[in-house]
Amino acid sequence: MPPPSAASTGDLLTAVARSLRRRYAAAFAEWDVTPAQARALRVATEHEGARLSVIAEHLQIAPRSATEVVDALEARGLVERRPDPGDRRATSVVPSPEGLRLRRLLDEARRHAAEELLGRLGPADRAELDRILALLVDP
């Protein structure tokens, strides 16, 4: 049997990533949160006081799109916009106590969804997959 081509390996990686994203979306639906909102909430909690541009950069979306995602989180009381202490013209995004609570729940749902997929692998295969994927992650 010939070795797989780079294209077929890439296709397999893409298929696994899609499957994982679908599982995340299904897990987040319980809280009526989209994957983009969950990621934005994670950025806001990890980088408290993050500007919208920082959130957009982490989500790899346009700043206008980040504004829409943060608007949805703010409407639900999960984040607040505050004046940036370092620049009066800028706004920072800060998680609310409810946002912090939901972040913990979403993280657990995300871990469970990933384990549901990756749990099919034995410990040795999982360690090898982690090793290989770590080599491929962009620095």
Coordinates of N, CA, C and O in Angstrom, one line a residue:
M1 N 0.9 -1.2 0.0 CA 0.0 0.0 0.0 C 0.9 1.2 0.0 O 1.8 1.3 0.8
P2 N 0.7 2.2 -0.9 CA 1.5 3.4 -1.0 C 1.3 4.3 0.2 O 0.2 4.3 0.8
P3 N 2.3 5.1 0.6 CA 2.1 6.0 1.7 C 1.0 7.0 1.4 O 0.9 7.4 0.2
P4 N 0.4 7.6 2.4 CA -0.7 8.6 2.1 C 0.0 9.9 1.6 O 1.2 10.2 1.9
S5 N -0.7 10.6 0.7 CA -0.2 11.8 0.2 C -0.4 12.9 1.2 O -1.2 12.8 2.1
A6 N 0.3 14.0 1.0 CA 0.1 15.2 1.9 C -1.3 15.7 1.8 O -1.9 16.1 2.8
A7 N -1.9 15.6 0.6 CA -3.3 16.0 0.4 C -4.2 15.2 1.2 O -5.1 15.7 1.9
S8 N -4.0 13.8 1.2 CA -5.0 13.0 1.9 C -4.8 13.1 3.4 O -5.7 13.1 4.2
T9 N -3.5 13.3 3.9 CA -3.3 13.6 5.3 C -3.9 14.9 5.7 O -4.6 15.0 6.7
G10 N -3.8 15.9 4.9 CA -4.4 17.2 5.1 C -5.9 17.1 5.2 O -6.6 17.7 6.0
D11 N -6.5 16.3 4.3 CA -7.9 16.1 4.3 C -8.4 15.4 5.5 O -9.4 15.7 6.1
L12 N -7.6 14.4 6.0 CA -8.0 13.7 7.3 C -7.9 14.7 8.4 O -8.8 14.7 9.3
L13 N -6.8 15.5 8.5 CA -6.7 16.5 9.6 C -7.9 17.5 9.5 O -8.5 17.8 10.6
T14 N -8.3 17.9 8.3 CA -9.4 18.8 8.2 C -10.7 18.2 8.7 O -11.5 18.8 9.4
A15 N -10.9 16.9 8.3 CA -12.1 16.2 8.7 C -12.2 16.0 10.2 O -13.3 16.2 10.8
V16 N -11.1 15.7 10.9 CA -11.0 15.6 12.3 C -11.3 17.0 13.0 O -12.1 17.0 13.9
A17 N -10.7 18.0 12.4 CA -11.0 19.4 13.0 C -12.5 19.7 12.8 O -13.1 20.3 13.8
R18 N -13.1 19.4 11.7 CA -14.5 19.7 11.5 C -15.4 18.9 12.5 O -16.3 19.4 13.1
S19 N -15.0 17.7 12.7 CA -15.8 16.8 13.6 C -15.7 17.4 15.1 O -16.7 17.5 15.8
L20 N -14.5 17.8 15.4 CA -14.3 18.4 16.8 C -15.1 19.7 16.9 O -15.7 20.0 17.9
R21 N -15.0 20.6 15.8 CA -15.8 21.8 15.9 C -17.3 21.6 16.0 O -18.0 22.3 16.7
R22 N -17.8 20.6 15.3 CA -19.2 20.2 15.4 C -19.6 19.8 16.8 O -20.6 20.1 17.3
R23 N -18.7 19.0 17.4 CA -18.9 18.5 18.8 C -18.9 19.7 19.7 O -19.7 19.8 20.7
Y24 N -18.0 20.6 19.5 CA -18.0 21.8 20.4 C -19.3 22.6 20.2 O -19.9 23.1 21.2
A25 N -19.7 22.9 19.0 CA -20.9 23.6 18.8 C -22.1 23.0 19.4 O -22.9 23.6 20.1
A26 N -22.2 21.7 19.3 CA -23.3 20.9 19.9 C -23.2 21.1 21.5 O -24.3 21.2 22.1
A27 N -22.1 21.0 22.0 CA -21.9 21.1 23.5 C -22.3 22.5 24.0 O -22.9 22.7 25.0
F28 N -21.9 23.5 23.2 CA -22.1 24.9 23.6 C -23.6 25.3 23.4 O -24.1 26.2 24.1
A29 N -24.3 24.6 22.6 CA -25.7 24.9 22.3 C -26.6 24.8 23.6 O -27.6 25.5 23.7
E30 N -26.2 24.0 24.5 CA -26.9 23.9 25.8 C -27.0 25.3 26.5 O -28.0 25.5 27.2
W31 N -26.1 26.1 26.3 CA -26.1 27.4 26.9 C -26.4 28.5 25.8 O -26.2 29.7 26.1
D32 N -26.8 28.1 24.6 CA -27.1 29.1 23.6 C -25.9 30.0 23.3 O -26.0 31.2 23.2
V33 N -24.7 29.4 23.2 CA -23.5 30.1 22.9 C -22.9 29.5 21.6 O -22.8 28.3 21.5
T34 N -22.4 30.3 20.7 CA -21.8 29.9 19.5 C -20.3 29.6 19.8 O -19.8 30.1 20.8
P35 N -19.6 28.8 19.0 CA -18.2 28.6 19.2 C -17.4 30.0 19.2 O -16.5 30.1 20.0
A36 N -17.8 30.9 18.4 CA -17.1 32.2 18.4 C -17.3 32.9 19.7 O -16.3 33.5 20.2
Q37 N -18.5 32.9 20.2 CA -18.8 33.5 21.5 C -18.0 32.9 22.6 O -17.4 33.5 23.5
A38 N -17.9 31.5 22.6 CA -17.2 30.8 23.6 C -15.7 31.2 23.5 O -15.0 31.4 24.6
R39 N -15.1 31.3 22.3 CA -13.7 31.6 22.2 C -13.5 33.1 22.6 O -12.5 33.4 23.3
A40 N -14.4 34.0 22.3 CA -14.3 35.4 22.7 C -14.3 35.5 24.2 O -13.6 36.2 24.9
L41 N -15.2 34.7 24.8 CA -15.3 34.7 26.3 C -14.0 34.2 26.9 O -13.5 34.7 27.9
R42 N -13.5 33.2 26.3 CA -12.2 32.6 26.8 C -11.1 33.7 26.7 O -10.3 33.9 27.7
V43 N -11.0 34.4 25.6 CA -10.0 35.4 25.5 C -10.2 36.5 26.5 O -9.3 37.0 27.1
A44 N -11.5 36.9 26.7 CA -11.8 38.0 27.7 C -11.4 37.6 29.1 O -11.0 38.4 29.9
T45 N -11.5 36.3 29.4 CA -11.2 35.8 30.8 C -9.7 35.6 30.9 O -9.1 35.8 32.0
E46 N -9.0 35.2 29.8 CA -7.5 35.0 29.9 C -6.8 36.3 29.8 O -5.6 36.4 30.3
H47 N -7.3 37.3 29.1 CA -6.7 38.6 28.9 C -7.6 39.7 29.4 O -8.1 40.5 28.7
E48 N -7.9 39.6 30.7 CA -8.9 40.6 31.3 C -8.5 42.0 30.9 O -7.3 42.4 31.0
G49 N -9.5 42.7 30.4 CA -9.2 44.1 29.9 C -8.7 44.1 28.5 O -8.2 45.1 28.0
A50 N -8.9 43.0 27.7 CA -8.5 42.9 26.3 C -9.3 43.9 25.5 O -10.5 44.1 25.7
R51 N -8.7 44.5 24.6 CA -9.3 45.4 23.6 C -10.0 44.5 22.6 O -9.6 43.4 22.4
L52 N -11.0 45.1 21.9 CA -11.6 44.4 20.8 C -10.6 43.9 19.7 O -10.8 42.8 19.2
S53 N -9.6 44.7 19.5 CA -8.6 44.3 18.5 C -7.9 43.0 18.9 O -7.5 42.2 18.1
V54 N -7.6 42.9 20.2 CA -7.0 41.7 20.7 C -7.9 40.5 20.6 O -7.4 39.4 20.2
I55 N -9.2 40.6 20.9 CA -10.1 39.6 20.7 C -10.2 39.2 19.2 O -10.2 38.0 18.9
A56 N -10.3 40.1 18.3 CA -10.3 39.9 16.9 C -9.1 39.1 16.4 O -9.2 38.1 15.7
E57 N -8.0 39.5 16.9 CA -6.7 38.8 16.6 C -6.7 37.4 17.0 O -6.3 36.5 16.3
H58 N -7.1 37.1 18.3 CA -7.1 35.8 18.8 C -8.2 34.9 18.1 O -7.9 33.7 17.9
L59 N -9.3 35.5 17.7 CA -10.3 34.7 17.0 C -10.1 34.7 15.5 O -10.7 33.9 14.7
Q60 N -9.1 35.4 15.0 CA -8.7 35.5 13.6 C -9.9 35.9 12.7 O -10.3 35.3 11.8
I61 N -10.6 37.0 13.2 CA -11.7 37.6 12.5 C -11.5 39.1 12.4 O -10.7 39.7 13.1
A62 N -12.3 39.7 11.6 CA -12.3 41.2 11.4 C -12.7 41.9 12.7 O -13.6 41.3 13.4
P63 N -12.1 43.0 13.0 CA -12.6 43.8 14.2 C -14.1 44.0 14.2 O -14.7 43.9 15.3
R64 N -14.7 44.3 13.1 CA -16.2 44.5 13.0 C -16.9 43.2 13.5 O -17.9 43.3 14.3
S65 N -16.4 42.0 13.1 CA -17.0 40.8 13.6 C -16.8 40.6 15.1 O -17.7 40.1 15.7
A66 N -15.6 41.0 15.6 CA -15.4 40.8 17.0 C -16.4 41.7 17.8 O -16.8 41.3 18.8
T67 N -16.7 42.9 17.2 CA -17.6 43.8 17.9 C -19.0 43.1 18.0 O -19.6 43.2 19.0
E68 N -19.4 42.4 16.9 CA -20.7 41.7 17.0 C -20.7 40.6 18.0 O -21.7 40.4 18.7
V69 N -19.6 39.9 18.1 CA -19.5 38.8 19.0 C -19.6 39.3 20.5 O -20.3 38.8 21.3
V70 N -18.8 40.4 20.7 CA -18.8 41.0 22.0 C -20.1 41.6 22.4 O -20.6 41.5 23.5
D71 N -20.8 42.2 21.4 CA -22.1 42.7 21.6 C -23.1 41.7 22.1 O -23.9 41.9 23.0
A72 N -23.0 40.5 21.5 CA -23.9 39.4 21.9 C -23.6 38.9 23.3 O -24.5 38.7 24.1
L73 N -22.3 38.9 23.7 CA -21.9 38.5 25.0 C -22.3 39.5 26.0 O -22.8 39.2 27.1
E74 N -22.2 40.8 25.7 CA -22.6 41.9 26.5 C -24.1 41.9 26.8 O -24.5 42.1 27.9
A75 N -24.8 41.7 25.7 CA -26.3 41.6 25.8 C -26.8 40.6 26.8 O -27.8 40.7 27.5
R76 N -26.0 39.5 27.0 CA -26.4 38.4 27.9 C -25.8 38.6 29.3 O -25.9 37.8 30.1
G77 N -25.0 39.7 29.5 CA -24.4 40.0 30.8 C -23.2 39.2 31.1 O -22.8 39.0 32.2
L78 N -22.5 38.7 30.0 CA -21.4 37.8 30.2 C -20.1 38.6 30.2 O -19.1 38.2 30.8
V79 N -20.1 39.8 29.6 CA -18.9 40.7 29.6 C -19.4 42.1 29.7 O -20.6 42.4 29.5
E80 N -18.5 43.0 30.1 CA -18.8 44.4 30.1 C -17.7 45.2 29.4 O -16.5 44.7 29.3
R81 N -18.1 46.3 28.8 CA -17.1 47.1 28.1 C -16.8 48.2 29.1 O -17.7 48.8 29.7
R82 N -15.5 48.5 29.3 CA -15.0 49.6 30.2 C -14.0 50.4 29.5 O -13.3 49.9 28.6
P83 N -13.8 51.6 29.9 CA -12.7 52.4 29.4 C -11.4 51.8 29.7 O -11.2 51.3 30.8
D84 N -10.5 51.8 28.7 CA -9.2 51.2 28.8 C -8.4 52.2 29.7 O -8.3 53.4 29.4
P85 N -7.8 51.7 30.8 CA -7.1 52.6 31.7 C -5.8 53.2 31.1 O -5.4 54.2 31.5
G86 N -5.3 52.5 30.0 CA -4.1 53.1 29.4 C -4.4 54.0 28.2 O -3.5 54.6 27.7
D87 N -5.6 54.0 27.7 CA -6.0 54.8 26.6 C -7.4 55.2 26.6 O -8.3 54.4 26.5
R88 N -7.7 56.5 26.9 CA -9.1 56.9 27.1 C -10.0 56.7 25.9 O -11.2 56.5 26.0
R89 N -9.3 56.6 24.7 CA -10.1 56.4 23.5 C -10.5 54.9 23.3 O -11.4 54.7 22.5
A90 N -9.8 54.0 23.9 CA -10.1 52.6 23.7 C -11.0 52.0 24.8 O -11.2 52.6 25.8
T91 N -11.5 50.9 24.4 CA -12.5 50.1 25.3 C -11.9 48.8 25.6 O -11.4 48.1 24.7
S92 N -12.0 48.4 26.9 CA -11.6 47.0 27.3 C -12.8 46.1 27.5 O -13.9 46.6 27.8
V93 N -12.6 44.8 27.3 CA -13.7 43.9 27.5 C -13.3 43.1 28.8 O -12.3 42.5 28.8
V94 N -14.3 43.1 29.7 CA -14.0 42.4 31.0 C -15.1 41.4 31.3 O -16.3 41.8 31.1
P95 N -14.8 40.2 31.7 CA -15.9 39.2 32.0 C -16.6 39.6 33.2 O -16.0 40.1 34.2
S96 N -17.9 39.3 33.2 CA -18.7 39.5 34.4 C -18.6 38.2 35.3 O -18.1 37.2 34.8
P97 N -19.1 38.2 36.5 CA -19.1 37.0 37.3 C -19.8 35.9 36.6 O -19.4 34.7 36.6
E98 N -20.9 36.2 35.9 CA -21.7 35.2 35.2 C -20.8 34.7 34.0 O -20.8 33.5 33.7
G99 N -20.1 35.6 33.4 CA -19.2 35.2 32.3 C -18.1 34.2 32.7 O -17.8 33.2 32.1
L100 N -17.6 34.5 33.9 CA -16.5 33.6 34.5 C -17.1 32.2 34.8 O -16.5 31.2 34.5
R101 N -18.3 32.2 35.3 CA -19.0 31.0 35.7 C -19.3 30.2 34.4 O -19.0 29.0 34.3
L102 N -19.8 30.8 33.4 CA -20.1 30.2 32.1 C -18.8 29.7 31.4 O -18.8 28.6 30.9
R103 N -17.8 30.4 31.5 CA -16.5 30.0 30.9 C -16.1 28.7 31.5 O -15.6 27.8 30.8
R104 N -16.2 28.5 32.8 CA -15.8 27.2 33.4 C -16.7 26.1 32.9 O -16.2 25.0 32.6
L105 N -18.0 26.3 32.8 CA -18.9 25.3 32.2 C -18.6 25.0 30.8 O -18.6 23.8 30.4
L106 N -18.3 26.0 30.0 CA -17.9 25.8 28.6 C -16.6 25.0 28.4 O -16.5 24.1 27.6
D107 N -15.7 25.3 29.3 CA -14.4 24.6 29.2 C -14.6 23.1 29.5 O -14.0 22.3 28.9
E108 N -15.4 22.8 30.5 CA -15.7 21.4 30.8 C -16.4 20.7 29.7 O -16.1 19.6 29.3
A109 N -17.4 21.4 29.1 CA -18.1 20.8 27.9 C -17.2 20.6 26.8 O -17.2 19.6 26.1
R110 N -16.2 21.5 26.6 CA -15.3 21.4 25.5 C -14.3 20.2 25.8 O -14.1 19.4 24.9
R111 N -13.9 20.1 27.0 CA -13.0 18.9 27.3 C -13.8 17.6 27.1 O -13.2 16.6 26.6
H112 N -15.0 17.6 27.5 CA -15.8 16.4 27.4 C -16.0 16.0 25.9 O -15.9 14.9 25.5
A113 N -16.3 17.0 25.1 CA -16.5 16.8 23.6 C -15.3 16.3 23.0 O -15.3 15.4 22.1
A114 N -14.1 16.9 23.3 CA -12.9 16.4 22.8 C -12.6 15.0 23.2 O -12.1 14.1 22.4
E115 N -12.8 14.7 24.5 CA -12.6 13.3 25.0 C -13.5 12.3 24.3 O -13.0 11.2 24.1
E116 N -14.7 12.7 24.0 CA -15.6 11.8 23.3 C -15.0 11.4 22.0 O -15.2 10.2 21.6
L117 N -14.4 12.3 21.3 CA -13.8 12.0 20.0 C -12.4 11.3 20.2 O -12.2 10.2 19.6
L118 N -11.6 11.9 21.0 CA -10.2 11.4 21.1 C -10.1 10.2 22.0 O -9.0 9.5 22.0
G119 N -11.1 9.9 22.8 CA -11.1 8.8 23.7 C -11.0 7.4 23.0 O -10.8 6.4 23.7
R120 N -11.3 7.5 21.7 CA -11.2 6.2 21.0 C -9.8 5.7 20.9 O -9.5 4.5 20.6
L121 N -8.8 6.6 21.1 CA -7.4 6.2 21.0 C -6.9 5.7 22.3 O -7.3 6.2 23.4
G122 N -6.0 4.7 22.3 CA -5.4 4.3 23.5 C -4.4 5.3 24.0 O -4.0 6.2 23.2
P123 N -3.9 5.1 25.2 CA -2.9 6.1 25.7 C -1.7 6.3 24.9 O -1.2 7.4 24.7
A124 N -1.1 5.2 24.3 CA 0.1 5.3 23.5 C -0.2 6.1 22.2 O 0.6 6.9 21.8
D125 N -1.3 5.7 21.5 CA -1.7 6.4 20.3 C -2.0 7.9 20.6 O -1.6 8.8 19.8
R126 N -2.6 8.2 21.7 CA -3.0 9.6 22.1 C -1.7 10.4 22.3 O -1.5 11.5 21.8
A127 N -0.7 9.8 23.0 CA 0.6 10.4 23.2 C 1.3 10.7 21.9 O 1.9 11.8 21.7
E128 N 1.2 9.7 21.0 CA 1.9 9.9 19.7 C 1.2 10.9 18.9 O 1.9 11.8 18.3
L129 N -0.1 11.0 18.9 CA -0.8 12.0 18.2 C -0.5 13.4 18.7 O -0.2 14.3 18.0
D130 N -0.5 13.5 20.1 CA -0.1 14.8 20.7 C 1.3 15.2 20.3 O 1.6 16.4 19.9
R131 N 2.2 14.3 20.2 CA 3.6 14.6 19.9 C 3.7 15.1 18.4 O 4.3 16.1 18.1
I132 N 3.0 14.4 17.5 CA 3.0 14.7 16.1 C 2.4 16.1 15.9 O 2.9 16.9 15.2
L133 N 1.2 16.3 16.5 CA 0.5 17.5 16.3 C 1.3 18.7 16.8 O 1.3 19.8 16.2
A134 N 2.0 18.5 17.9 CA 2.8 19.6 18.5 C 3.9 20.0 17.5 O 4.3 21.2 17.4
L135 N 4.4 19.0 16.7 CA 5.4 19.4 15.7 C 4.9 20.2 14.6 O 5.6 21.0 13.9
L136 N 3.5 20.1 14.3 CA 2.9 20.8 13.2 C 2.3 22.1 13.6 O 2.0 22.9 12.7
V137 N 2.2 22.4 14.8 CA 1.6 23.7 15.3 C 2.5 24.8 14.9 O 3.7 24.8 15.2
D138 N 1.9 25.8 14.3 CA 2.7 27.0 13.9 C 3.2 27.7 15.2 O 2.4 27.8 16.2
P139 N 4.5 28.1 15.2 CA 5.0 28.8 16.4 C 4.3 30.2 16.6 O 3.7 30.8 15.8

